[in-house]
């Protein structure tokens, strides 16, 4: 951990970027703001990106409303073509990676990005080789770039896969992080983590967003069967990964079941994707007899099946150890589903609005929540969920989130003053 911290701090300086005349100015919006083209670099444009798919596509689809024309660059994978529609009419360029997929080395990606004479680059995610491509673009064009780590500078994350991160830092990531004009944090807590890692650049604090549903969910999810009628379903949804606290959730559930303390009709639905070895580990916690413990693993759910999954359940739990700002609670709240969250989810607004249960990551506290959740009335849960829906509508919709991000871009390009949500370089948090 210390070696990674030292590498992060080494060479941590602000480069002065000469923006000059911005290229690719297409005209004027009614607001009078110049229209700029930007590059958005993300490791994948498909479901393989996990939560980044919705976080990045949701943002770029709304940027044109604020006079920003995004051009997305990503690495090809097995689902690239199948999921291309998620990006709508946005221009997308994908390139094949060479060698280990976890590295993402792609000469074709670099060539395509270097040819792109956009006004700035916005990188989503770190620790992969596209970071090096962004640095190469910056050195060629002498224009600014913004980094959204999406929680990947969190201390809990830095403690994992240390050798891989050390190699990435030494090879390219230190230059990428140190040369950024600005960082983007999803929450105040993530911004503090960026400062703790030693970076003094300005930080824009802007949350993720969602689009509010325009139609009600009419159908049951694909995994549904008649046995769930009249049951109370608690949902975990997202990446199946140790940082999400699933080991403790399943251990707490198993303990409550064995002690005969689970509420009548209470069932746990586990939805999401992850490494098969970790999924096998989770299955072993419930002795490879998940159904006997009233647990069902339903796998990944996408698009309408995901909405149907949220709507079919009475609550969502996310007992995470580490997050940036997860999309899953926002999506659940938008459909009126109450959430149980740890402080690591970085959504204190949910607790303030009485739209979420505050839980700790440990087994005993999860057990206390399970007991309370099983004993609450449907009306009580519905009221909590409705407060969540109102919260999202007021503070987490993409239309307002994208406007705030566009304001950051214009400030970086010297066209506007520093927005209130940008913390100055070196300012303590």
CSV table of C-alpha atoms in Angstrom, one decimal:
chain,number,residue,atom,x,y,z
A,1,UNK,CA,0.0,0.0,0.0
A,2,UNK,CA,2.8,2.4,0.9
A,3,UNK,CA,4.6,1.7,-2.4
A,4,UNK,CA,1.4,2.6,-4.3
A,5,UNK,CA,0.9,5.7,-2.3
A,6,UNK,CA,4.5,6.9,-3.0
A,7,UNK,CA,4.1,6.3,-6.7
A,8,UNK,CA,0.9,8.2,-6.7
A,9,UNK,CA,2.5,11.2,-5.0
A,10,UNK,CA,5.7,11.1,-7.1
A,11,UNK,CA,5.7,13.6,-9.9
A,12,UNK,CA,2.4,15.1,-8.7
A,13,UNK,CA,2.3,18.5,-10.3
A,14,UNK,CA,0.0,20.7,-12.4
A,15,UNK,CA,0.9,21.1,-16.0
A,16,UNK,CA,-0.1,24.4,-17.5
A,17,UNK,CA,-2.2,23.6,-20.6
A,18,UNK,CA,-2.4,26.1,-23.4
A,19,UNK,CA,-5.8,25.6,-24.9
A,20,UNK,CA,-5.6,28.1,-27.7
A,21,UNK,CA,-8.4,28.2,-30.3
A,22,UNK,CA,-10.7,25.3,-29.8
A,23,UNK,CA,-11.2,23.1,-32.7
A,24,UNK,CA,-14.4,21.6,-34.1
A,25,UNK,CA,-16.7,24.5,-33.3
A,26,UNK,CA,-19.9,23.7,-35.1
A,27,UNK,CA,-22.0,26.7,-34.3
A,28,UNK,CA,-24.1,28.2,-31.6
A,29,UNK,CA,-26.9,26.9,-29.3
A,30,UNK,CA,-29.7,29.2,-28.4
A,31,UNK,CA,-27.9,29.7,-25.1
A,32,UNK,CA,-25.1,31.4,-26.9
A,33,UNK,CA,-22.6,28.7,-25.8
A,34,UNK,CA,-20.1,27.4,-28.4
A,35,UNK,CA,-20.6,23.9,-29.4
A,36,UNK,CA,-17.5,21.8,-28.7
A,37,UNK,CA,-16.5,18.2,-29.6
A,38,UNK,CA,-14.9,16.2,-26.8
A,39,UNK,CA,-13.5,12.7,-26.6
A,40,UNK,CA,-14.9,10.3,-23.9
A,41,UNK,CA,-12.5,7.4,-23.2
A,42,UNK,CA,-13.9,4.4,-21.4
A,43,UNK,CA,-12.6,0.8,-21.1
A,44,UNK,CA,-15.7,-0.7,-22.7
A,45,UNK,CA,-18.9,0.4,-24.3
A,46,UNK,CA,-20.8,-2.8,-23.3
A,47,UNK,CA,-22.2,-4.5,-20.3
A,48,UNK,CA,-18.6,-5.7,-19.5
A,49,UNK,CA,-18.0,-2.2,-18.2
A,50,UNK,CA,-20.5,-3.0,-15.3
A,51,UNK,CA,-21.9,0.1,-13.8
A,52,UNK,CA,-19.8,2.3,-16.0
A,53,UNK,CA,-22.0,1.5,-19.0
A,54,UNK,CA,-25.0,3.3,-17.5
A,55,UNK,CA,-23.0,6.0,-15.8
A,56,UNK,CA,-21.0,7.0,-18.9
A,57,UNK,CA,-23.7,6.5,-21.6
A,58,UNK,CA,-26.3,8.3,-19.4
A,59,UNK,CA,-24.0,11.3,-19.3
A,60,UNK,CA,-22.9,11.5,-22.9
A,61,UNK,CA,-26.5,11.0,-24.3
A,62,UNK,CA,-27.5,14.3,-22.5
A,63,UNK,CA,-24.4,16.4,-23.2
A,64,UNK,CA,-25.6,17.6,-26.7
A,65,UNK,CA,-28.4,19.4,-24.9
A,66,UNK,CA,-25.7,21.6,-23.4
A,67,UNK,CA,-23.7,22.2,-26.6
A,68,UNK,CA,-21.2,19.3,-26.1
A,69,UNK,CA,-20.7,16.8,-28.9
A,70,UNK,CA,-19.2,13.6,-27.4
A,71,UNK,CA,-17.1,11.1,-29.4
A,72,UNK,CA,-16.8,7.9,-27.4
A,73,UNK,CA,-13.7,5.7,-27.6
A,74,UNK,CA,-13.7,2.2,-26.1
A,75,UNK,CA,-12.1,-1.3,-26.3
A,76,UNK,CA,-13.9,-4.0,-28.2
A,77,UNK,CA,-15.3,-7.1,-26.3
A,78,UNK,CA,-17.8,-9.9,-26.8
A,79,UNK,CA,-20.8,-7.6,-26.3
A,80,UNK,CA,-19.7,-4.5,-28.2
A,81,UNK,CA,-22.0,-4.9,-31.1
A,82,UNK,CA,-24.9,-6.1,-29.0
A,83,UNK,CA,-24.8,-3.1,-26.7
A,84,UNK,CA,-23.9,-0.4,-29.2
A,85,UNK,CA,-27.6,0.8,-29.2
A,86,UNK,CA,-27.1,2.0,-25.6
A,87,UNK,CA,-25.2,4.9,-27.0
A,88,UNK,CA,-27.9,6.1,-29.4
A,89,UNK,CA,-26.8,8.5,-32.1
A,90,UNK,CA,-23.5,9.3,-30.2
A,91,UNK,CA,-20.4,8.7,-32.4
A,92,UNK,CA,-18.5,5.6,-31.1
A,93,UNK,CA,-15.1,4.3,-32.1
A,94,UNK,CA,-14.0,0.9,-30.7
A,95,UNK,CA,-10.6,-0.8,-31.1
A,96,UNK,CA,-9.3,-4.3,-30.5
A,97,UNK,CA,-7.0,-4.9,-27.5
A,98,UNK,CA,-3.8,-6.9,-27.8
A,99,UNK,CA,-2.7,-9.2,-25.0
A,100,UNK,CA,-4.3,-9.5,-21.6
A,101,UNK,CA,-7.8,-8.0,-21.5
A,102,UNK,CA,-7.2,-6.6,-18.0
A,103,UNK,CA,-4.5,-4.3,-19.4
A,104,UNK,CA,-6.4,-3.1,-22.5
A,105,UNK,CA,-3.3,-2.4,-24.7
A,106,UNK,CA,-4.6,-1.2,-28.1
A,107,UNK,CA,-2.4,0.4,-30.7
A,108,UNK,CA,-5.5,1.0,-32.8
A,109,UNK,CA,-7.1,2.9,-29.9
A,110,UNK,CA,-4.1,5.2,-29.6
A,111,UNK,CA,-4.0,5.9,-33.4
A,112,UNK,CA,-7.7,6.8,-33.4
A,113,UNK,CA,-7.5,9.0,-30.4
A,114,UNK,CA,-4.4,10.8,-31.6
A,115,UNK,CA,-6.2,11.7,-34.8
A,116,UNK,CA,-9.0,13.3,-32.8
A,117,UNK,CA,-8.4,17.0,-32.5
A,118,UNK,CA,-11.2,17.6,-30.0
A,119,UNK,CA,-11.3,20.4,-27.4
A,120,UNK,CA,-10.7,18.1,-24.4
A,121,UNK,CA,-10.7,14.4,-23.3
A,122,UNK,CA,-12.8,13.0,-20.5
A,123,UNK,CA,-11.4,9.7,-19.1
A,124,UNK,CA,-13.7,7.3,-17.2
A,125,UNK,CA,-11.9,4.8,-15.1
A,126,UNK,CA,-8.2,4.2,-14.5
A,127,UNK,CA,-5.7,1.4,-14.2
A,128,UNK,CA,-5.9,0.3,-17.8
A,129,UNK,CA,-3.7,1.2,-20.8
A,130,UNK,CA,-6.2,3.7,-22.4
A,131,UNK,CA,-4.8,6.0,-19.7
A,132,UNK,CA,-1.5,6.0,-21.6
A,133,UNK,CA,-3.4,6.8,-24.8
A,134,UNK,CA,-4.9,9.9,-23.2
A,135,UNK,CA,-1.5,11.1,-22.1
A,136,UNK,CA,-0.2,10.6,-25.6
A,137,UNK,CA,-3.1,12.7,-27.0
A,138,UNK,CA,-2.4,15.4,-24.5
A,139,UNK,CA,1.2,15.6,-25.4
A,140,UNK,CA,0.4,15.9,-29.1
A,141,UNK,CA,-2.4,18.4,-28.9
A,142,UNK,CA,-1.5,20.3,-25.7
A,143,UNK,CA,-5.1,20.4,-24.6
A,144,UNK,CA,-6.7,19.5,-21.3
A,145,UNK,CA,-8.2,16.3,-19.9
A,146,UNK,CA,-10.5,15.4,-17.0
A,147,UNK,CA,-10.4,12.1,-15.1
A,148,UNK,CA,-13.4,10.4,-13.5
A,149,UNK,CA,-11.8,7.6,-11.3
A,150,UNK,CA,-15.3,6.2,-10.4
A,151,UNK,CA,-14.0,5.2,-7.0
A,152,UNK,CA,-10.9,3.5,-8.2
A,153,UNK,CA,-8.6,5.7,-6.0
A,154,UNK,CA,-10.5,4.6,-2.9
A,155,UNK,CA,-8.1,3.2,-0.2
A,156,UNK,CA,-10.0,-0.1,-0.1
A,157,UNK,CA,-9.4,-0.5,-3.8
A,158,UNK,CA,-5.7,0.6,-3.6
A,159,UNK,CA,-5.1,-2.3,-1.2
A,160,UNK,CA,-6.2,-4.9,-3.7
A,161,UNK,CA,-4.1,-6.2,-6.7
A,162,UNK,CA,-1.2,-4.1,-5.5
A,163,UNK,CA,1.3,-5.5,-7.9
A,164,UNK,CA,-0.8,-4.8,-10.9
A,165,UNK,CA,-1.5,-1.3,-9.7
A,166,UNK,CA,2.2,-0.7,-9.0
A,167,UNK,CA,3.1,-1.8,-12.5
A,168,UNK,CA,0.4,0.4,-14.0
A,169,UNK,CA,1.5,3.4,-12.0
A,170,UNK,CA,5.1,3.0,-13.0
A,171,UNK,CA,4.2,2.4,-16.6
A,172,UNK,CA,1.6,5.0,-17.4
A,173,UNK,CA,-1.0,5.8,-14.7
A,174,UNK,CA,1.1,8.1,-12.6
A,175,UNK,CA,1.7,10.4,-15.7
A,176,UNK,CA,-2.1,10.2,-16.5
A,177,UNK,CA,-3.2,11.1,-13.0
A,178,UNK,CA,-0.5,13.8,-12.5
A,179,UNK,CA,-1.2,15.5,-15.8
A,180,UNK,CA,-4.9,15.9,-15.5
A,181,UNK,CA,-6.3,19.4,-15.5
A,182,UNK,CA,-9.1,18.4,-13.2
A,183,UNK,CA,-10.6,15.4,-11.5
A,184,UNK,CA,-14.3,14.5,-11.3
A,185,UNK,CA,-15.5,12.9,-8.0
A,186,UNK,CA,-19.0,11.5,-7.6
A,187,UNK,CA,-19.2,12.5,-4.0
A,188,UNK,CA,-17.4,14.6,-1.3
A,189,UNK,CA,-16.0,11.4,0.1
A,190,UNK,CA,-14.5,10.4,-3.2
A,191,UNK,CA,-13.0,13.9,-3.5
A,192,UNK,CA,-11.3,13.4,-0.1
A,193,UNK,CA,-9.9,10.1,-1.4
A,194,UNK,CA,-8.4,11.8,-4.4
A,195,UNK,CA,-6.8,14.4,-2.1
A,196,UNK,CA,-5.6,11.6,0.3
A,197,UNK,CA,-3.9,10.0,-2.7
A,198,UNK,CA,-1.8,13.2,-3.1
A,199,UNK,CA,-3.5,15.0,-6.0
A,200,UNK,CA,-3.8,18.7,-5.7
A,201,UNK,CA,-5.7,19.5,-9.0
A,202,UNK,CA,-9.2,21.0,-8.9
A,203,UNK,CA,-12.0,18.5,-8.3
A,204,UNK,CA,-15.5,18.7,-9.8
A,205,UNK,CA,-18.0,17.1,-7.4
A,206,UNK,CA,-20.9,15.9,-9.5
A,207,UNK,CA,-23.0,12.7,-8.8
A,208,UNK,CA,-24.2,10.1,-11.2
A,209,UNK,CA,-27.7,10.4,-12.5
A,210,UNK,CA,-30.6,8.5,-13.9
A,211,UNK,CA,-33.5,9.2,-16.2
A,212,UNK,CA,-36.9,9.0,-14.4
A,213,UNK,CA,-39.1,6.3,-15.8
A,214,UNK,CA,-41.7,7.5,-18.3
A,215,UNK,CA,-43.8,4.3,-18.1
A,216,UNK,CA,-44.7,1.9,-15.3
A,217,UNK,CA,-43.2,-1.5,-15.3
A,218,UNK,CA,-46.0,-3.9,-16.5
A,219,UNK,CA,-44.3,-7.3,-16.6
A,220,UNK,CA,-42.5,-9.6,-14.2
A,221,UNK,CA,-38.7,-10.2,-14.7
A,222,UNK,CA,-37.5,-13.3,-16.7
A,223,UNK,CA,-36.5,-15.1,-13.5
A,224,UNK,CA,-39.9,-14.8,-11.9
A,225,UNK,CA,-42.1,-17.8,-11.1
A,226,UNK,CA,-45.4,-18.1,-9.3
A,227,UNK,CA,-43.9,-19.1,-6.0
A,228,UNK,CA,-42.8,-15.5,-5.4
A,229,UNK,CA,-46.4,-14.2,-5.3
A,230,UNK,CA,-47.1,-12.9,-1.9
A,231,UNK,CA,-43.5,-13.1,-0.8
A,232,UNK,CA,-41.3,-10.2,0.4
A,233,UNK,CA,-38.2,-10.0,-1.9
A,234,UNK,CA,-35.0,-8.3,-0.9
A,235,UNK,CA,-32.7,-7.6,-3.8
A,236,UNK,CA,-28.9,-7.3,-4.1
A,237,UNK,CA,-28.1,-6.1,-7.6
A,238,UNK,CA,-24.8,-5.2,-9.2
A,239,UNK,CA,-21.3,-6.6,-9.6
A,240,UNK,CA,-20.5,-9.7,-7.6
A,241,UNK,CA,-17.2,-8.7,-6.1
A,242,UNK,CA,-15.7,-8.8,-2.5
A,243,UNK,CA,-15.9,-5.0,-2.2
A,244,UNK,CA,-19.7,-5.2,-2.3
A,245,UNK,CA,-20.0,-7.0,1.0
A,246,UNK,CA,-21.8,-10.1,-0.3
A,247,UNK,CA,-19.9,-12.5,1.9
A,248,UNK,CA,-21.3,-10.8,5.0
A,249,UNK,CA,-24.8,-10.4,3.5
A,250,UNK,CA,-25.0,-14.2,2.7
A,251,UNK,CA,-23.4,-15.1,6.1
A,252,UNK,CA,-26.0,-12.9,7.9
A,253,UNK,CA,-28.8,-14.4,5.9
A,254,UNK,CA,-27.7,-17.9,6.5
A,255,UNK,CA,-27.4,-17.2,10.2
A,256,UNK,CA,-30.9,-15.7,10.4
A,257,UNK,CA,-32.3,-18.7,8.5
A,258,UNK,CA,-30.6,-21.2,10.8
A,259,UNK,CA,-31.9,-19.3,13.8
A,260,UNK,CA,-35.4,-19.3,12.4
A,261,UNK,CA,-35.4,-15.5,12.6
A,262,UNK,CA,-36.1,-14.6,9.0
A,263,UNK,CA,-39.5,-13.0,8.5
A,264,UNK,CA,-42.2,-15.3,6.9
A,265,UNK,CA,-42.0,-15.2,3.1
A,266,UNK,CA,-38.7,-13.3,3.1
A,267,UNK,CA,-36.5,-14.2,0.1
A,268,UNK,CA,-33.2,-12.9,-1.1
A,269,UNK,CA,-32.6,-12.3,-4.8
A,270,UNK,CA,-29.0,-11.9,-5.9
A,271,UNK,CA,-28.6,-10.4,-9.4
A,272,UNK,CA,-25.5,-9.4,-11.2
A,273,UNK,CA,-22.3,-10.4,-12.8
A,274,UNK,CA,-18.8,-11.4,-11.7
A,275,UNK,CA,-16.0,-13.8,-11.9
A,276,UNK,CA,-17.2,-17.4,-11.8
A,277,UNK,CA,-14.7,-18.3,-9.1
A,278,UNK,CA,-16.2,-15.7,-6.8
A,279,UNK,CA,-19.8,-16.7,-7.6
A,280,UNK,CA,-18.9,-20.3,-6.7
A,281,UNK,CA,-17.5,-19.0,-3.4
A,282,UNK,CA,-20.8,-17.2,-2.7
A,283,UNK,CA,-22.7,-20.4,-3.4
A,284,UNK,CA,-20.5,-22.3,-0.9
A,285,UNK,CA,-21.5,-19.9,1.8
A,286,UNK,CA,-25.1,-21.2,1.5
A,287,UNK,CA,-23.7,-24.7,1.1
A,288,UNK,CA,-24.5,-24.9,-2.6
A,289,UNK,CA,-28.2,-25.1,-1.5
A,290,UNK,CA,-29.2,-21.6,-2.1
A,291,UNK,CA,-32.9,-22.5,-2.7
A,292,UNK,CA,-33.0,-24.2,0.7
A,293,UNK,CA,-31.9,-21.0,2.3
A,294,UNK,CA,-34.5,-18.9,0.3
A,295,UNK,CA,-31.7,-17.4,-1.8
A,296,UNK,CA,-31.8,-17.2,-5.6
A,297,UNK,CA,-29.0,-16.2,-7.9
A,298,UNK,CA,-30.6,-14.8,-11.0
A,299,UNK,CA,-27.6,-13.6,-13.0
A,300,UNK,CA,-27.1,-10.3,-14.8
A,301,UNK,CA,-30.2,-8.4,-15.9
A,302,UNK,CA,-30.2,-5.7,-18.5
A,303,UNK,CA,-32.5,-2.9,-19.8
A,304,UNK,CA,-36.1,-3.8,-19.3
A,305,UNK,CA,-35.3,-7.0,-17.4
A,306,UNK,CA,-33.4,-4.9,-14.9
A,307,UNK,CA,-36.3,-2.5,-14.4
A,308,UNK,CA,-38.6,-5.4,-14.0
A,309,UNK,CA,-36.2,-6.9,-11.4
A,310,UNK,CA,-36.2,-3.7,-9.3
A,311,UNK,CA,-40.0,-3.3,-9.5
A,312,UNK,CA,-40.6,-6.9,-8.5
A,313,UNK,CA,-38.7,-6.5,-5.2
A,314,UNK,CA,-39.7,-4.8,-2.0
A,315,UNK,CA,-36.2,-3.5,-1.1
A,316,UNK,CA,-32.6,-3.3,-2.2
A,317,UNK,CA,-29.5,-3.9,-0.1
A,318,UNK,CA,-26.0,-2.8,-0.9
A,319,UNK,CA,-23.6,-3.6,2.0
A,320,UNK,CA,-20.5,-2.3,0.2
A,321,UNK,CA,-17.1,-1.6,1.7
A,322,UNK,CA,-16.1,0.7,-1.2
A,323,UNK,CA,-18.0,2.7,-3.9
A,324,UNK,CA,-17.7,5.8,-5.9
A,325,UNK,CA,-21.4,6.6,-6.1
A,326,UNK,CA,-23.3,3.5,-7.2
A,327,UNK,CA,-25.9,3.6,-9.9
A,328,UNK,CA,-28.0,0.8,-8.4
A,329,UNK,CA,-29.6,2.7,-5.5
A,330,UNK,CA,-30.5,5.6,-7.9
A,331,UNK,CA,-32.1,3.2,-10.3
A,332,UNK,CA,-34.0,1.5,-7.5
A,333,UNK,CA,-35.2,4.8,-6.0
A,334,UNK,CA,-36.4,6.0,-9.4
A,335,UNK,CA,-38.8,3.1,-9.3
A,336,UNK,CA,-39.9,3.7,-5.7
A,337,UNK,CA,-37.8,0.9,-4.2
A,338,UNK,CA,-36.4,1.5,-0.6
A,339,UNK,CA,-32.7,0.9,-0.1
A,340,UNK,CA,-30.4,-0.3,2.6
A,341,UNK,CA,-27.0,1.3,2.2
A,342,UNK,CA,-23.6,1.6,4.0
A,343,UNK,CA,-21.9,4.9,4.4
A,344,UNK,CA,-19.4,3.7,1.8
A,345,UNK,CA,-22.1,4.1,-0.8
A,346,UNK,CA,-21.6,7.8,-0.5
A,347,UNK,CA,-25.3,8.7,-0.6
A,348,UNK,CA,-25.9,10.5,2.7
A,349,UNK,CA,-28.7,12.3,1.0
A,350,UNK,CA,-30.7,9.1,1.2
A,351,UNK,CA,-30.4,9.0,5.0
A,352,UNK,CA,-31.2,12.7,5.3
A,353,UNK,CA,-34.3,12.2,3.2
A,354,UNK,CA,-35.4,9.1,5.2
A,355,UNK,CA,-35.3,7.2,1.9
A,356,UNK,CA,-32.7,4.6,3.0
A,357,UNK,CA,-31.8,2.4,5.9
A,358,UNK,CA,-28.3,3.0,7.2
A,359,UNK,CA,-26.4,-0.2,7.7
A,360,UNK,CA,-22.9,-1.2,8.6
A,361,UNK,CA,-20.9,-3.8,6.6
A,362,UNK,CA,-20.6,-6.3,9.5
A,363,UNK,CA,-22.7,-9.5,9.8
A,364,UNK,CA,-24.5,-8.5,13.0
A,365,UNK,CA,-25.7,-5.2,11.8
A,366,UNK,CA,-27.0,-6.8,8.5
A,367,UNK,CA,-28.9,-9.3,10.7
A,368,UNK,CA,-30.5,-6.4,12.6
A,369,UNK,CA,-31.6,-4.9,9.3
A,370,UNK,CA,-33.0,-8.2,8.0
A,371,UNK,CA,-35.1,-8.5,11.2
A,372,UNK,CA,-36.4,-5.0,10.8
A,373,UNK,CA,-37.1,-5.3,7.1
A,374,UNK,CA,-39.0,-8.5,7.6
A,375,UNK,CA,-41.3,-7.0,10.2
A,376,UNK,CA,-42.2,-3.7,8.4
A,377,UNK,CA,-45.5,-3.3,6.7
A,378,UNK,CA,-45.8,-2.9,2.9
A,379,UNK,CA,-47.1,0.7,3.5
A,380,UNK,CA,-44.1,1.6,5.5
A,381,UNK,CA,-41.7,0.3,2.9
A,382,UNK,CA,-43.7,2.0,0.1
A,383,UNK,CA,-43.4,5.4,1.9
A,384,UNK,CA,-39.6,5.1,2.2
A,385,UNK,CA,-39.4,4.2,-1.5
A,386,UNK,CA,-41.5,7.2,-2.5
A,387,UNK,CA,-39.2,9.4,-0.6
A,388,UNK,CA,-36.3,7.9,-2.6
A,389,UNK,CA,-38.2,8.6,-5.9
A,390,UNK,CA,-38.6,12.2,-4.9
A,391,UNK,CA,-35.0,12.5,-3.9
A,392,UNK,CA,-33.8,11.2,-7.3
A,393,UNK,CA,-36.2,13.5,-9.2
A,394,UNK,CA,-34.9,16.5,-7.3
A,395,UNK,CA,-31.1,15.8,-7.3
A,396,UNK,CA,-30.0,13.0,-9.5
A,397,UNK,CA,-31.5,13.3,-13.0
A,398,UNK,CA,-29.2,13.2,-16.0
A,399,UNK,CA,-30.6,16.5,-17.4
A,400,UNK,CA,-29.2,18.5,-14.5
A,401,UNK,CA,-26.1,16.4,-14.0
A,402,UNK,CA,-25.0,16.8,-17.6
A,403,UNK,CA,-25.5,20.6,-17.4
A,404,UNK,CA,-23.1,20.7,-14.5
A,405,UNK,CA,-20.5,18.6,-16.3
A,406,UNK,CA,-20.8,20.8,-19.4
A,407,UNK,CA,-20.1,23.8,-17.2
A,408,UNK,CA,-16.9,22.1,-16.0
A,409,UNK,CA,-15.8,21.6,-19.6
A,410,UNK,CA,-16.4,25.2,-20.4
A,411,UNK,CA,-14.4,26.3,-17.4
A,412,UNK,CA,-11.5,24.0,-18.3
A,413,UNK,CA,-11.6,25.6,-21.8
A,414,UNK,CA,-11.4,29.1,-20.4
A,415,UNK,CA,-14.9,30.1,-21.5
A,416,UNK,CA,-16.6,30.5,-18.1
A,417,UNK,CA,-15.8,31.0,-14.4
A,418,UNK,CA,-15.2,28.1,-12.0
A,419,UNK,CA,-18.5,26.5,-11.1
A,420,UNK,CA,-19.4,26.3,-7.4
A,421,UNK,CA,-19.2,22.5,-7.5
A,422,UNK,CA,-15.5,22.6,-8.5
A,423,UNK,CA,-13.1,22.6,-5.5
A,424,UNK,CA,-10.0,24.6,-6.2
A,425,UNK,CA,-6.6,23.0,-6.6
A,426,UNK,CA,-5.0,22.2,-3.2
A,427,UNK,CA,-8.2,23.1,-1.3
A,428,UNK,CA,-8.7,20.9,1.7
A,429,UNK,CA,-11.9,18.9,2.0
